């Protein structure tokens, strides 16, 4: 958006923490380091058993 950058990582039957760790490990935010917009890193885990979002975190 004009004011924000959102980086999402989705996991299935994992954890939101694992998703956030992957954002960091893979350097997904690196291209935006000099960007003045507010950056949000969002980790989401889906449950294959329930078919819904089981856990999510903003890092």
PDB file of N, CA, C and O in Angstrom:
ATOM      1  N   UNK A   1       0.845  -1.173   0.000  1.00  0.00           N
ATOM      2  CA  UNK A   1       0.000   0.000   0.000  1.00  0.00           C
ATOM      3  C   UNK A   1       0.888   1.233   0.000  1.00  0.00           C
ATOM      4  O   UNK A   1       2.121   1.126   0.072  1.00  0.00           O
ATOM      5  N   UNK A   2       0.280   2.385  -0.030  1.00  0.00           N
ATOM      6  CA  UNK A   2       1.063   3.620  -0.022  1.00  0.00           C
ATOM      7  C   UNK A   2       1.804   3.845   1.295  1.00  0.00           C
ATOM      8  O   UNK A   2       2.837   4.497   1.312  1.00  0.00           O
ATOM      9  N   UNK A   3       1.260   3.302   2.398  1.00  0.00           N
ATOM     10  CA  UNK A   3       1.840   3.564   3.713  1.00  0.00           C
ATOM     11  C   UNK A   3       2.460   2.352   4.404  1.00  0.00           C
ATOM     12  O   UNK A   3       3.200   2.502   5.366  1.00  0.00           O
ATOM     13  N   UNK A   4       2.117   1.151   3.945  1.00  0.00           N
ATOM     14  CA  UNK A   4       2.539  -0.064   4.648  1.00  0.00           C
ATOM     15  C   UNK A   4       3.030  -1.124   3.674  1.00  0.00           C
ATOM     16  O   UNK A   4       2.590  -1.194   2.541  1.00  0.00           O
ATOM     17  N   UNK A   5       3.924  -1.983   4.180  1.00  0.00           N
ATOM     18  CA  UNK A   5       4.369  -3.165   3.457  1.00  0.00           C
ATOM     19  C   UNK A   5       4.005  -4.356   4.335  1.00  0.00           C
ATOM     20  O   UNK A   5       4.292  -4.369   5.540  1.00  0.00           O
ATOM     21  N   UNK A   6       3.367  -5.354   3.740  1.00  0.00           N
ATOM     22  CA  UNK A   6       2.973  -6.565   4.461  1.00  0.00           C
ATOM     23  C   UNK A   6       3.692  -7.759   3.845  1.00  0.00           C
ATOM     24  O   UNK A   6       3.582  -7.991   2.646  1.00  0.00           O
ATOM     25  N   UNK A   7       4.425  -8.493   4.673  1.00  0.00           N
ATOM     26  CA  UNK A   7       5.063  -9.718   4.224  1.00  0.00           C
ATOM     27  C   UNK A   7       4.398 -10.864   4.981  1.00  0.00           C
ATOM     28  O   UNK A   7       4.438 -10.908   6.219  1.00  0.00           O
ATOM     29  N   UNK A   8       3.770 -11.755   4.241  1.00  0.00           N
ATOM     30  CA  UNK A   8       3.092 -12.908   4.830  1.00  0.00           C
ATOM     31  C   UNK A   8       3.871 -14.178   4.528  1.00  0.00           C
ATOM     32  O   UNK A   8       4.384 -14.342   3.422  1.00  0.00           O
ATOM     33  N   UNK A   9       3.939 -15.054   5.498  1.00  0.00           N
ATOM     34  CA  UNK A   9       4.436 -16.409   5.282  1.00  0.00           C
ATOM     35  C   UNK A   9       3.393 -17.342   5.868  1.00  0.00           C
ATOM     36  O   UNK A   9       2.960 -17.166   7.009  1.00  0.00           O
ATOM     37  N   UNK A  10       2.978 -18.316   5.061  1.00  0.00           N
ATOM     38  CA  UNK A  10       1.937 -19.250   5.462  1.00  0.00           C
ATOM     39  C   UNK A  10       2.521 -20.639   5.667  1.00  0.00           C
ATOM     40  O   UNK A  10       3.348 -21.093   4.883  1.00  0.00           O
ATOM     41  N   UNK A  11       2.082 -21.294   6.724  1.00  0.00           N
ATOM     42  CA  UNK A  11       2.462 -22.671   7.015  1.00  0.00           C
ATOM     43  C   UNK A  11       1.194 -23.505   7.126  1.00  0.00           C
ATOM     44  O   UNK A  11       0.133 -22.993   7.468  1.00  0.00           O
ATOM     45  N   UNK A  12       1.339 -24.800   6.863  1.00  0.00           N
ATOM     46  CA  UNK A  12       0.246 -25.738   7.082  1.00  0.00           C
ATOM     47  C   UNK A  12       0.737 -26.757   8.094  1.00  0.00           C
ATOM     48  O   UNK A  12       1.765 -27.403   7.903  1.00  0.00           O
ATOM     49  N   UNK A  13       0.021 -26.854   9.195  1.00  0.00           N
ATOM     50  CA  UNK A  13       0.368 -27.760  10.288  1.00  0.00           C
ATOM     51  C   UNK A  13       1.747 -27.459  10.867  1.00  0.00           C
ATOM     52  O   UNK A  13       2.494 -28.359  11.243  1.00  0.00           O
ATOM     53  N   UNK A  14       2.079 -26.197  10.929  1.00  0.00           N
ATOM     54  CA  UNK A  14       3.321 -25.746  11.552  1.00  0.00           C
ATOM     55  C   UNK A  14       2.969 -24.793  12.674  1.00  0.00           C
ATOM     56  O   UNK A  14       2.016 -25.035  13.420  1.00  0.00           O
ATOM     57  N   UNK A  15       3.731 -23.701  12.762  1.00  0.00           N
ATOM     58  CA  UNK A  15       3.426 -22.667  13.755  1.00  0.00           C
ATOM     59  C   UNK A  15       3.642 -21.293  13.130  1.00  0.00           C
ATOM     60  O   UNK A  15       4.391 -21.142  12.158  1.00  0.00           O
ATOM     61  N   UNK A  16       3.003 -20.310  13.736  1.00  0.00           N
ATOM     62  CA  UNK A  16       3.217 -18.933  13.306  1.00  0.00           C
ATOM     63  C   UNK A  16       4.659 -18.519  13.563  1.00  0.00           C
ATOM     64  O   UNK A  16       5.250 -17.768  12.780  1.00  0.00           O
ATOM     65  N   UNK A  17       5.245 -19.024  14.640  1.00  0.00           N
ATOM     66  CA  UNK A  17       6.651 -18.715  14.937  1.00  0.00           C
ATOM     67  C   UNK A  17       7.584 -19.251  13.848  1.00  0.00           C
ATOM     68  O   UNK A  17       8.552 -18.585  13.475  1.00  0.00           O
ATOM     69  N   UNK A  18       7.292 -20.447  13.339  1.00  0.00           N
ATOM     70  CA  UNK A  18       8.094 -21.000  12.245  1.00  0.00           C
ATOM     71  C   UNK A  18       7.971 -20.131  10.998  1.00  0.00           C
ATOM     72  O   UNK A  18       8.965 -19.915  10.286  1.00  0.00           O
ATOM     73  N   UNK A  19       6.793 -19.627  10.744  1.00  0.00           N
ATOM     74  CA  UNK A  19       6.585 -18.767   9.586  1.00  0.00           C
ATOM     75  C   UNK A  19       7.374 -17.468   9.724  1.00  0.00           C
ATOM     76  O   UNK A  19       8.036 -17.027   8.778  1.00  0.00           O
ATOM     77  N   UNK A  20       7.331 -16.867  10.909  1.00  0.00           N
ATOM     78  CA  UNK A  20       8.098 -15.637  11.130  1.00  0.00           C
ATOM     79  C   UNK A  20       9.596 -15.907  11.033  1.00  0.00           C
ATOM     80  O   UNK A  20      10.344 -15.085  10.483  1.00  0.00           O
ATOM     81  N   UNK A  21      10.037 -17.037  11.540  1.00  0.00           N
ATOM     82  CA  UNK A  21      11.456 -17.394  11.454  1.00  0.00           C
ATOM     83  C   UNK A  21      11.892 -17.536  10.000  1.00  0.00           C
ATOM     84  O   UNK A  21      13.018 -17.156   9.642  1.00  0.00           O
ATOM     85  N   UNK A  22      11.024 -18.064   9.152  1.00  0.00           N
ATOM     86  CA  UNK A  22      11.372 -18.197   7.736  1.00  0.00           C
ATOM     87  C   UNK A  22      11.490 -16.836   7.071  1.00  0.00           C
ATOM     88  O   UNK A  22      12.381 -16.625   6.244  1.00  0.00           O
ATOM     89  N   UNK A  23      10.616 -15.908   7.427  1.00  0.00           N
ATOM     90  CA  UNK A  23      10.723 -14.545   6.882  1.00  0.00           C
ATOM     91  C   UNK A  23      12.102 -13.984   7.185  1.00  0.00           C
ATOM     92  O   UNK A  23      12.752 -13.389   6.313  1.00  0.00           O
ATOM     93  N   UNK A  24      12.569 -14.181   8.413  1.00  0.00           N
ATOM     94  CA  UNK A  24      13.896 -13.689   8.809  1.00  0.00           C
ATOM     95  C   UNK A  24      15.010 -14.466   8.114  1.00  0.00           C
ATOM     96  O   UNK A  24      15.932 -13.866   7.551  1.00  0.00           O
ATOM     97  N   UNK A  25      14.924 -15.783   8.142  1.00  0.00           N
ATOM     98  CA  UNK A  25      15.996 -16.629   7.604  1.00  0.00           C
ATOM     99  C   UNK A  25      16.193 -16.433   6.103  1.00  0.00           C
ATOM    100  O   UNK A  25      17.330 -16.452   5.616  1.00  0.00           O
ATOM    101  N   UNK A  26      15.115 -16.242   5.395  1.00  0.00           N
ATOM    102  CA  UNK A  26      15.189 -16.087   3.935  1.00  0.00           C
ATOM    103  C   UNK A  26      15.400 -14.637   3.509  1.00  0.00           C
ATOM    104  O   UNK A  26      15.600 -14.362   2.329  1.00  0.00           O
ATOM    105  N   UNK A  27      15.355 -13.707   4.447  1.00  0.00           N
ATOM    106  CA  UNK A  27      15.609 -12.302   4.132  1.00  0.00           C
ATOM    107  C   UNK A  27      14.529 -11.646   3.278  1.00  0.00           C
ATOM    108  O   UNK A  27      14.820 -10.759   2.486  1.00  0.00           O
ATOM    109  N   UNK A  28      13.291 -12.076   3.467  1.00  0.00           N
ATOM    110  CA  UNK A  28      12.205 -11.536   2.639  1.00  0.00           C
ATOM    111  C   UNK A  28      12.030 -10.021   2.791  1.00  0.00           C
ATOM    112  O   UNK A  28      11.556  -9.356   1.884  1.00  0.00           O
ATOM    113  N   UNK A  29      12.430  -9.458   3.933  1.00  0.00           N
ATOM    114  CA  UNK A  29      12.258  -8.027   4.170  1.00  0.00           C
ATOM    115  C   UNK A  29      13.435  -7.196   3.662  1.00  0.00           C
ATOM    116  O   UNK A  29      13.336  -5.969   3.570  1.00  0.00           O
ATOM    117  N   UNK A  30      14.530  -7.852   3.324  1.00  0.00           N
ATOM    118  CA  UNK A  30      15.741  -7.145   2.915  1.00  0.00           C
ATOM    119  C   UNK A  30      15.519  -6.119   1.799  1.00  0.00           C
ATOM    120  O   UNK A  30      16.060  -5.008   1.873  1.00  0.00           O
ATOM    121  N   UNK A  31      14.740  -6.435   0.766  1.00  0.00           N
ATOM    122  CA  UNK A  31      14.552  -5.445  -0.301  1.00  0.00           C
ATOM    123  C   UNK A  31      13.850  -4.161   0.141  1.00  0.00           C
ATOM    124  O   UNK A  31      13.854  -3.169  -0.589  1.00  0.00           O
ATOM    125  N   UNK A  32      13.272  -4.178   1.333  1.00  0.00           N
ATOM    126  CA  UNK A  32      12.495  -3.025   1.792  1.00  0.00           C
ATOM    127  C   UNK A  32      13.185  -2.245   2.908  1.00  0.00           C
ATOM    128  O   UNK A  32      12.589  -1.352   3.505  1.00  0.00           O
ATOM    129  N   UNK A  33      14.439  -2.573   3.209  1.00  0.00           N
ATOM    130  CA  UNK A  33      15.143  -1.931   4.315  1.00  0.00           C
ATOM    131  C   UNK A  33      15.190  -0.414   4.204  1.00  0.00           C
ATOM    132  O   UNK A  33      15.085   0.283   5.207  1.00  0.00           O
ATOM    133  N   UNK A  34      15.352   0.113   3.013  1.00  0.00           N
ATOM    134  CA  UNK A  34      15.445   1.557   2.832  1.00  0.00           C
ATOM    135  C   UNK A  34      14.090   2.205   2.569  1.00  0.00           C
ATOM    136  O   UNK A  34      13.996   3.430   2.470  1.00  0.00           O
ATOM    137  N   UNK A  35      13.052   1.413   2.486  1.00  0.00           N
ATOM    138  CA  UNK A  35      11.714   1.925   2.199  1.00  0.00           C
ATOM    139  C   UNK A  35      11.147   2.599   3.449  1.00  0.00           C
ATOM    140  O   UNK A  35      11.191   2.022   4.537  1.00  0.00           O
ATOM    141  N   UNK A  36      10.622   3.816   3.330  1.00  0.00           N
ATOM    142  CA  UNK A  36      10.128   4.524   4.518  1.00  0.00           C
ATOM    143  C   UNK A  36       8.776   4.009   5.037  1.00  0.00           C
ATOM    144  O   UNK A  36       8.362   4.393   6.135  1.00  0.00           O
ATOM    145  N   UNK A  37       8.113   3.157   4.284  1.00  0.00           N
ATOM    146  CA  UNK A  37       6.811   2.662   4.735  1.00  0.00           C
ATOM    147  C   UNK A  37       6.958   1.729   5.940  1.00  0.00           C
ATOM    148  O   UNK A  37       8.002   1.106   6.136  1.00  0.00           O
ATOM    149  N   UNK A  38       5.925   1.641   6.737  1.00  0.00           N
ATOM    150  CA  UNK A  38       5.899   0.736   7.884  1.00  0.00           C
ATOM    151  C   UNK A  38       5.810  -0.700   7.390  1.00  0.00           C
ATOM    152  O   UNK A  38       4.977  -1.013   6.539  1.00  0.00           O
ATOM    153  N   UNK A  39       6.671  -1.554   7.926  1.00  0.00           N
ATOM    154  CA  UNK A  39       6.751  -2.950   7.493  1.00  0.00           C
ATOM    155  C   UNK A  39       6.151  -3.872   8.550  1.00  0.00           C
ATOM    156  O   UNK A  39       6.490  -3.770   9.735  1.00  0.00           O
ATOM    157  N   UNK A  40       5.273  -4.743   8.120  1.00  0.00           N
ATOM    158  CA  UNK A  40       4.687  -5.760   8.990  1.00  0.00           C
ATOM    159  C   UNK A  40       5.053  -7.132   8.459  1.00  0.00           C
ATOM    160  O   UNK A  40       4.869  -7.416   7.283  1.00  0.00           O
ATOM    161  N   UNK A  41       5.565  -7.984   9.356  1.00  0.00           N
ATOM    162  CA  UNK A  41       5.864  -9.381   9.022  1.00  0.00           C
ATOM    163  C   UNK A  41       4.811 -10.222   9.726  1.00  0.00           C
ATOM    164  O   UNK A  41       4.656 -10.134  10.948  1.00  0.00           O
ATOM    165  N   UNK A  42       4.091 -11.043   8.961  1.00  0.00           N
ATOM    166  CA  UNK A  42       2.963 -11.786   9.499  1.00  0.00           C
ATOM    167  C   UNK A  42       3.134 -13.267   9.213  1.00  0.00           C
ATOM    168  O   UNK A  42       3.261 -13.671   8.055  1.00  0.00           O
ATOM    169  N   UNK A  43       3.166 -14.052  10.275  1.00  0.00           N
ATOM    170  CA  UNK A  43       3.254 -15.495  10.163  1.00  0.00           C
ATOM    171  C   UNK A  43       1.894 -16.107  10.439  1.00  0.00           C
ATOM    172  O   UNK A  43       1.249 -15.769  11.428  1.00  0.00           O
ATOM    173  N   UNK A  44       1.459 -17.007   9.561  1.00  0.00           N
ATOM    174  CA  UNK A  44       0.130 -17.616   9.675  1.00  0.00           C
ATOM    175  C   UNK A  44       0.268 -19.125   9.550  1.00  0.00           C
ATOM    176  O   UNK A  44       0.983 -19.606   8.670  1.00  0.00           O
ATOM    177  N   UNK A  45      -0.432 -19.846  10.416  1.00  0.00           N
ATOM    178  CA  UNK A  45      -0.462 -21.299  10.325  1.00  0.00           C
ATOM    179  C   UNK A  45      -1.896 -21.770  10.111  1.00  0.00           C
ATOM    180  O   UNK A  45      -2.804 -21.366  10.826  1.00  0.00           O
ATOM    181  N   UNK A  46      -2.069 -22.616   9.101  1.00  0.00           N
ATOM    182  CA  UNK A  46      -3.358 -23.232   8.817  1.00  0.00           C
ATOM    183  C   UNK A  46      -3.347 -24.671   9.314  1.00  0.00           C
ATOM    184  O   UNK A  46      -2.353 -25.376   9.173  1.00  0.00           O
ATOM    185  N   UNK A  47      -4.468 -25.109   9.851  1.00  0.00           N
ATOM    186  CA  UNK A  47      -4.626 -26.497  10.280  1.00  0.00           C
ATOM    187  C   UNK A  47      -5.266 -27.292   9.155  1.00  0.00           C
ATOM    188  O   UNK A  47      -6.345 -26.937   8.675  1.00  0.00           O
ATOM    189  N   UNK A  48      -4.628 -28.385   8.752  1.00  0.00           N
ATOM    190  CA  UNK A  48      -5.232 -29.238   7.723  1.00  0.00           C
ATOM    191  C   UNK A  48      -6.402 -30.031   8.307  1.00  0.00           C
ATOM    192  O   UNK A  48      -7.291 -30.460   7.575  1.00  0.00           O
ATOM    193  N   UNK A  49      -6.415 -30.180   9.621  1.00  0.00           N
ATOM    194  CA  UNK A  49      -7.496 -30.924  10.275  1.00  0.00           C
ATOM    195  C   UNK A  49      -8.793 -30.121  10.290  1.00  0.00           C
ATOM    196  O   UNK A  49      -9.861 -30.643   9.983  1.00  0.00           O
ATOM    197  N   UNK A  50      -8.698 -28.828  10.629  1.00  0.00           N
ATOM    198  CA  UNK A  50      -9.909 -28.001  10.731  1.00  0.00           C
ATOM    199  C   UNK A  50     -10.161 -27.160   9.487  1.00  0.00           C
ATOM    200  O   UNK A  50     -11.262 -26.658   9.306  1.00  0.00           O
ATOM    201  N   UNK A  51      -9.114 -26.953   8.677  1.00  0.00           N
ATOM    202  CA  UNK A  51      -9.251 -26.120   7.487  1.00  0.00           C
ATOM    203  C   UNK A  51      -9.348 -24.637   7.797  1.00  0.00           C
ATOM    204  O   UNK A  51      -9.833 -23.863   6.985  1.00  0.00           O
ATOM    205  N   UNK A  52      -8.872 -24.250   8.972  1.00  0.00           N
ATOM    206  CA  UNK A  52      -8.944 -22.850   9.391  1.00  0.00           C
ATOM    207  C   UNK A  52      -7.576 -22.355   9.842  1.00  0.00           C
ATOM    208  O   UNK A  52      -6.639 -23.129  10.015  1.00  0.00           O
ATOM    209  N   UNK A  53      -7.494 -21.044  10.078  1.00  0.00           N
ATOM    210  CA  UNK A  53      -6.278 -20.450  10.636  1.00  0.00           C
ATOM    211  C   UNK A  53      -6.197 -20.893  12.091  1.00  0.00           C
ATOM    212  O   UNK A  53      -7.116 -20.668  12.889  1.00  0.00           O
ATOM    213  N   UNK A  54      -5.096 -21.529  12.432  1.00  0.00           N
ATOM    214  CA  UNK A  54      -4.916 -22.034  13.783  1.00  0.00           C
ATOM    215  C   UNK A  54      -4.164 -21.033  14.655  1.00  0.00           C
ATOM    216  O   UNK A  54      -4.387 -20.945  15.854  1.00  0.00           O
ATOM    217  N   UNK A  55      -3.250 -20.274  14.029  1.00  0.00           N
ATOM    218  CA  UNK A  55      -2.361 -19.389  14.790  1.00  0.00           C
ATOM    219  C   UNK A  55      -1.820 -18.326  13.847  1.00  0.00           C
ATOM    220  O   UNK A  55      -1.562 -18.599  12.681  1.00  0.00           O
ATOM    221  N   UNK A  56      -1.655 -17.115  14.354  1.00  0.00           N
ATOM    222  CA  UNK A  56      -0.997 -16.075  13.568  1.00  0.00           C
ATOM    223  C   UNK A  56      -0.328 -15.094  14.512  1.00  0.00           C
ATOM    224  O   UNK A  56      -0.744 -14.925  15.644  1.00  0.00           O
ATOM    225  N   UNK A  57       0.756 -14.503  14.030  1.00  0.00           N
ATOM    226  CA  UNK A  57       1.525 -13.532  14.807  1.00  0.00           C
ATOM    227  C   UNK A  57       2.071 -12.453  13.881  1.00  0.00           C
ATOM    228  O   UNK A  57       2.386 -12.721  12.727  1.00  0.00           O
ATOM    229  N   UNK A  58       2.207 -11.276  14.445  1.00  0.00           N
ATOM    230  CA  UNK A  58       2.852 -10.173  13.728  1.00  0.00           C
ATOM    231  C   UNK A  58       4.200  -9.954  14.390  1.00  0.00           C
ATOM    232  O   UNK A  58       4.295  -9.833  15.613  1.00  0.00           O
ATOM    233  N   UNK A  59       5.238  -9.948  13.571  1.00  0.00           N
ATOM    234  CA  UNK A  59       6.590  -9.794  14.114  1.00  0.00           C
ATOM    235  C   UNK A  59       7.215  -8.511  13.680  1.00  0.00           C
ATOM    236  O   UNK A  59       6.786  -7.779  12.874  1.00  0.00           O
TER     237      UNK A  59
END
